[in-house]
Amino acid sequence: MSKAVGFEKLKEILLEQDREDRNELAQKLEELDQQLNDKEKLEERVNPILTDQEGALKKNFSGLFGPQITESIKKQIKESQDEVVEVLYPIIGRMIKKYITSEIEKLSEKVDAQMELAFSWEGWKLRIKAWVSGTPQKDMVLSNLIEPKIEEIYVIERNSGILIGSYSKKESLDGDMVAGMLTAIKAFVEDAFSADAQELESIDYENYKVIIKSFKSFFISVVCSGGMSTAFKDKLDDQLLSFAEKVLIKAKDGEEAEASQELISSGLEEHFNAFDDVTE
Amino acid sequence: MSLSKKVILIGHFGVGKSSLVQRFVHQKFSDQYITTIGVKIDKKVVQVDGFDVTMIIWDIAGEDSQKKVPVSYRLGAHGALYVFDLSRPSTYENLQSELDYLNQVIPGIPVQILANKMDLVNDTEREDILDSLSLEEVLETSAKTGLHVEEAFQRLAKKMV
């Protein structure tokens, strides 16, 4: 055996294990390469891990990120308090108003139900009063709880929308312009939706109601707040008719327009100043 | 002595009616009303011959024909301002027939015609247009510069008293 052949033989004997290890490693690398580059195989391996992680994240999300999120929201609110109040105030204000009104209505229904069962003197008294006036019992309780009030009255010339008299308990918008806008809204609604001379009778706005009573040459708009009971509406109707009969017709006969307007406004005050106190 | 008068402000879309009112009065209601119900109300008190005339101005949404304006908005009007745009022929091409129609639906009320946006045309163009219209008492106005705006309302108030 030559020296070279012997050396080769020795190398083969000594490095056989290394060669096998290298081949095995190459095979494993190839498998790994296939797994990484083959989308399906990679998904097969990674998906279960991701699903586990996702589940764990969902389970522990509030614990992991809750404090940071809360802190961040608190910081944002603190830094922009005015903006938050500006956005939330009208919404919350309206919600509270609506909630209270609705709760009082529910309460009045409950009171009504209770009173029907009760045989107390008060119950009988209210029942007799309701029977005599023809007003539903719940309306009487409701009107006692959230009293309806007249806020403003406008007497307006029917076609032109010119204000011919007004009455208000508080400082309000310019009466001439309100009268014009009310006439325009009334005309718009009647043109758009009515047939055969039907007329707009009321406008609801949150806790306010504008009651419109039309006469031949003028109409009266009454802005009311609170819970409207049938008794209140009847009383208001009667007062408006009596006002129209006594004051308006008399004023219309007057020669001077200004004198008429003054007469109508003072007539309104006289007629309706104590109206809320005698609604019952 | 005071009087209240309803004035309707009419004319095509974009002729500058609302801008004229804006020049004339301090507006209280938003222009949104015009797009919502087709009209917006404004008010201005002017003095005419010892009278305080409260002009309730109905700024009516622009239409290419007066026939499209809701009848109820014109009812009871004591006077009208008809506005056209000197820089847009389509706004005054049918002016005479529009005025005839107006006279038919609200007869007897004074109508002041306003040739607005006079700042957008030169003297020759303006004269040519007004000659071709051959109308009496057209007042040239510019809501942009304020020229003759006050006078336009004053003139109508005088005719209404």
mmCIF file with all atom_site columns, N, CA and C in Angstrom, chain A residues 2 10 23 26 28 30 38 53 103-104 115-116 125 127 136 139 158 172 184 213 225 227 231 244 247 263 277:
data_model
loop_
_atom_site.group_PDB
_atom_site.id
_atom_site.type_symbol
_atom_site.label_atom_id
_atom_site.label_alt_id
_atom_site.label_comp_id
_atom_site.label_asym_id
_atom_site.label_entity_id
_atom_site.label_seq_id
_atom_site.pdbx_PDB_ins_code
_atom_site.Cartn_x
_atom_site.Cartn_y
_atom_site.Cartn_z
_atom_site.occupancy
_atom_site.B_iso_or_equiv
_atom_site.pdbx_formal_charge
_atom_site.auth_seq_id
_atom_site.auth_comp_id
_atom_site.auth_asym_id
_atom_site.auth_atom_id
_atom_site.pdbx_PDB_model_num
ATOM 1  N N  . SER A 1 2   ? 0.647    2.071  -0.911 1.00 0.00 ? 2   SER A N  1
ATOM 2  C CA . SER A 1 2   ? 1.467    3.285  -0.976 1.00 0.00 ? 2   SER A CA 1
ATOM 3  C C  . SER A 1 2   ? 1.100    4.231  0.189  1.00 0.00 ? 2   SER A C  1
ATOM 4  N N  . LEU A 1 10  ? -6.928   6.237  6.045  1.00 0.00 ? 10  LEU A N  1
ATOM 5  C CA . LEU A 1 10  ? -6.972   6.728  7.432  1.00 0.00 ? 10  LEU A CA 1
ATOM 6  C C  . LEU A 1 10  ? -7.975   7.892  7.581  1.00 0.00 ? 10  LEU A C  1
ATOM 7  N N  . ASN A 1 23  ? -23.798  15.608 6.265  1.00 0.00 ? 23  ASN A N  1
ATOM 8  C CA . ASN A 1 23  ? -24.906  15.278 5.336  1.00 0.00 ? 23  ASN A CA 1
ATOM 9  C C  . ASN A 1 23  ? -26.272  15.465 6.023  1.00 0.00 ? 23  ASN A C  1
ATOM 10 N N  . ALA A 1 26  ? -27.013  19.119 6.347  1.00 0.00 ? 26  ALA A N  1
ATOM 11 C CA . ALA A 1 26  ? -27.407  19.679 5.040  1.00 0.00 ? 26  ALA A CA 1
ATOM 12 C C  . ALA A 1 26  ? -28.853  19.329 4.723  1.00 0.00 ? 26  ALA A C  1
ATOM 13 N N  . LYS A 1 28  ? -31.178  18.648 6.923  1.00 0.00 ? 28  LYS A N  1
ATOM 14 C CA . LYS A 1 28  ? -32.062  19.427 7.815  1.00 0.00 ? 28  LYS A CA 1
ATOM 15 C C  . LYS A 1 28  ? -32.204  20.888 7.327  1.00 0.00 ? 28  LYS A C  1
ATOM 16 N N  . GLU A 1 30  ? -31.948  21.917 4.315  1.00 0.00 ? 30  GLU A N  1
ATOM 17 C CA . GLU A 1 30  ? -32.782  21.922 3.111  1.00 0.00 ? 30  GLU A CA 1
ATOM 18 C C  . GLU A 1 30  ? -34.276  21.863 3.486  1.00 0.00 ? 30  GLU A C  1
ATOM 19 N N  . ASP A 1 38  ? -41.790  27.774 1.471  1.00 0.00 ? 38  ASP A N  1
ATOM 20 C CA . ASP A 1 38  ? -43.089  27.234 1.023  1.00 0.00 ? 38  ASP A CA 1
ATOM 21 C C  . ASP A 1 38  ? -44.177  27.807 1.949  1.00 0.00 ? 38  ASP A C  1
ATOM 22 N N  . GLN A 1 53  ? -51.041  32.518 20.561 1.00 0.00 ? 53  GLN A N  1
ATOM 23 C CA . GLN A 1 53  ? -50.640  33.855 21.027 1.00 0.00 ? 53  GLN A CA 1
ATOM 24 C C  . GLN A 1 53  ? -51.817  34.831 20.998 1.00 0.00 ? 53  GLN A C  1
ATOM 25 N N  . GLU A 1 103 ? -89.661  59.907 32.603 1.00 0.00 ? 103 GLU A N  1
ATOM 26 C CA . GLU A 1 103 ? -89.850  59.301 33.923 1.00 0.00 ? 103 GLU A CA 1
ATOM 27 C C  . GLU A 1 103 ? -91.075  59.880 34.631 1.00 0.00 ? 103 GLU A C  1
ATOM 28 N N  . ILE A 1 104 ? -91.275  61.196 34.472 1.00 0.00 ? 104 ILE A N  1
ATOM 29 C CA . ILE A 1 104 ? -92.437  61.815 35.122 1.00 0.00 ? 104 ILE A CA 1
ATOM 30 C C  . ILE A 1 104 ? -93.735  61.296 34.505 1.00 0.00 ? 104 ILE A C  1
ATOM 31 N N  . MET A 1 115 ? -104.161 55.249 42.032 1.00 0.00 ? 115 MET A N  1
ATOM 32 C CA . MET A 1 115 ? -105.355 55.976 42.482 1.00 0.00 ? 115 MET A CA 1
ATOM 33 C C  . MET A 1 115 ? -106.643 55.272 42.092 1.00 0.00 ? 115 MET A C  1
ATOM 34 N N  . GLU A 1 116 ? -106.540 54.548 41.008 1.00 0.00 ? 116 GLU A N  1
ATOM 35 C CA . GLU A 1 116 ? -107.719 53.775 40.602 1.00 0.00 ? 116 GLU A CA 1
ATOM 36 C C  . GLU A 1 116 ? -108.038 52.700 41.636 1.00 0.00 ? 116 GLU A C  1
ATOM 37 N N  . LYS A 1 125 ? -111.658 62.485 45.375 1.00 0.00 ? 125 LYS A N  1
ATOM 38 C CA . LYS A 1 125 ? -111.778 63.907 45.036 1.00 0.00 ? 125 LYS A CA 1
ATOM 39 C C  . LYS A 1 125 ? -111.251 64.167 43.613 1.00 0.00 ? 125 LYS A C  1
ATOM 40 N N  . ARG A 1 127 ? -110.814 61.971 41.334 1.00 0.00 ? 127 ARG A N  1
ATOM 41 C CA . ARG A 1 127 ? -111.625 61.243 40.361 1.00 0.00 ? 127 ARG A CA 1
ATOM 42 C C  . ARG A 1 127 ? -112.886 62.045 39.986 1.00 0.00 ? 127 ARG A C  1
ATOM 43 N N  . PRO A 1 136 ? -108.841 63.297 31.512 1.00 0.00 ? 136 PRO A N  1
ATOM 44 C CA . PRO A 1 136 ? -108.322 62.037 32.037 1.00 0.00 ? 136 PRO A CA 1
ATOM 45 C C  . PRO A 1 136 ? -107.551 62.273 33.341 1.00 0.00 ? 136 PRO A C  1
ATOM 46 N N  . ASP A 1 139 ? -103.862 62.963 33.168 1.00 0.00 ? 139 ASP A N  1
ATOM 47 C CA . ASP A 1 139 ? -103.516 64.312 32.700 1.00 0.00 ? 139 ASP A CA 1
ATOM 48 C C  . ASP A 1 139 ? -103.498 65.309 33.851 1.00 0.00 ? 139 ASP A C  1
ATOM 49 N N  . ARG A 1 158 ? -101.992 86.943 8.777  1.00 0.00 ? 158 ARG A N  1
ATOM 50 C CA . ARG A 1 158 ? -101.948 85.648 8.113  1.00 0.00 ? 158 ARG A CA 1
ATOM 51 C C  . ARG A 1 158 ? -101.066 85.592 6.853  1.00 0.00 ? 158 ARG A C  1
ATOM 52 N N  . SER A 1 172 ? -86.846  87.729 24.556 1.00 0.00 ? 172 SER A N  1
ATOM 53 C CA . SER A 1 172 ? -86.768  86.715 23.502 1.00 0.00 ? 172 SER A CA 1
ATOM 54 C C  . SER A 1 172 ? -86.209  87.347 22.230 1.00 0.00 ? 172 SER A C  1
ATOM 55 N N  . ALA A 1 184 ? -93.330  81.743 7.525  1.00 0.00 ? 184 ALA A N  1
ATOM 56 C CA . ALA A 1 184 ? -92.650  81.034 6.433  1.00 0.00 ? 184 ALA A CA 1
ATOM 57 C C  . ALA A 1 184 ? -92.687  79.523 6.654  1.00 0.00 ? 184 ALA A C  1
ATOM 58 N N  . LYS A 1 213 ? -103.041 78.662 16.311 1.00 0.00 ? 213 LYS A N  1
ATOM 59 C CA . LYS A 1 213 ? -104.495 78.762 16.152 1.00 0.00 ? 213 LYS A CA 1
ATOM 60 C C  . LYS A 1 213 ? -104.766 79.735 15.005 1.00 0.00 ? 213 LYS A C  1
ATOM 61 N N  . SER A 1 225 ? -94.189  75.523 27.423 1.00 0.00 ? 225 SER A N  1
ATOM 62 C CA . SER A 1 225 ? -93.219  74.547 27.930 1.00 0.00 ? 225 SER A CA 1
ATOM 63 C C  . SER A 1 225 ? -93.928  73.652 28.949 1.00 0.00 ? 225 SER A C  1
ATOM 64 N N  . GLY A 1 227 ? -95.436  69.793 30.502 1.00 0.00 ? 227 GLY A N  1
ATOM 65 C CA . GLY A 1 227 ? -96.298  68.704 30.022 1.00 0.00 ? 227 GLY A CA 1
ATOM 66 C C  . GLY A 1 227 ? -97.667  69.237 29.646 1.00 0.00 ? 227 GLY A C  1
ATOM 67 N N  . ALA A 1 231 ? -106.554 69.371 29.700 1.00 0.00 ? 231 ALA A N  1
ATOM 68 C CA . ALA A 1 231 ? -107.191 70.494 30.408 1.00 0.00 ? 231 ALA A CA 1
ATOM 69 C C  . ALA A 1 231 ? -106.520 71.806 30.019 1.00 0.00 ? 231 ALA A C  1
ATOM 70 N N  . ALA A 1 244 ? -109.545 86.503 20.822 1.00 0.00 ? 244 ALA A N  1
ATOM 71 C CA . ALA A 1 244 ? -109.780 86.878 19.420 1.00 0.00 ? 244 ALA A CA 1
ATOM 72 C C  . ALA A 1 244 ? -111.082 87.653 19.288 1.00 0.00 ? 244 ALA A C  1
ATOM 73 N N  . VAL A 1 247 ? -110.634 91.195 21.889 1.00 0.00 ? 247 VAL A N  1
ATOM 74 C CA . VAL A 1 247 ? -109.565 92.170 21.643 1.00 0.00 ? 247 VAL A CA 1
ATOM 75 C C  . VAL A 1 247 ? -109.239 92.375 20.175 1.00 0.00 ? 247 VAL A C  1
ATOM 76 N N  . LEU A 1 263 ? -102.829 97.883 21.494 1.00 0.00 ? 263 LEU A N  1
ATOM 77 C CA . LEU A 1 263 ? -104.047 97.338 22.097 1.00 0.00 ? 263 LEU A CA 1
ATOM 78 C C  . LEU A 1 263 ? -103.977 95.813 22.174 1.00 0.00 ? 263 LEU A C  1
ATOM 79 N N  . ASP A 1 277 ? -101.528 80.487 36.402 1.00 0.00 ? 277 ASP A N  1
ATOM 80 C CA . ASP A 1 277 ? -101.957 80.309 37.794 1.00 0.00 ? 277 ASP A CA 1
ATOM 81 C C  . ASP A 1 277 ? -103.360 79.733 37.897 1.00 0.00 ? 277 ASP A C  1
#
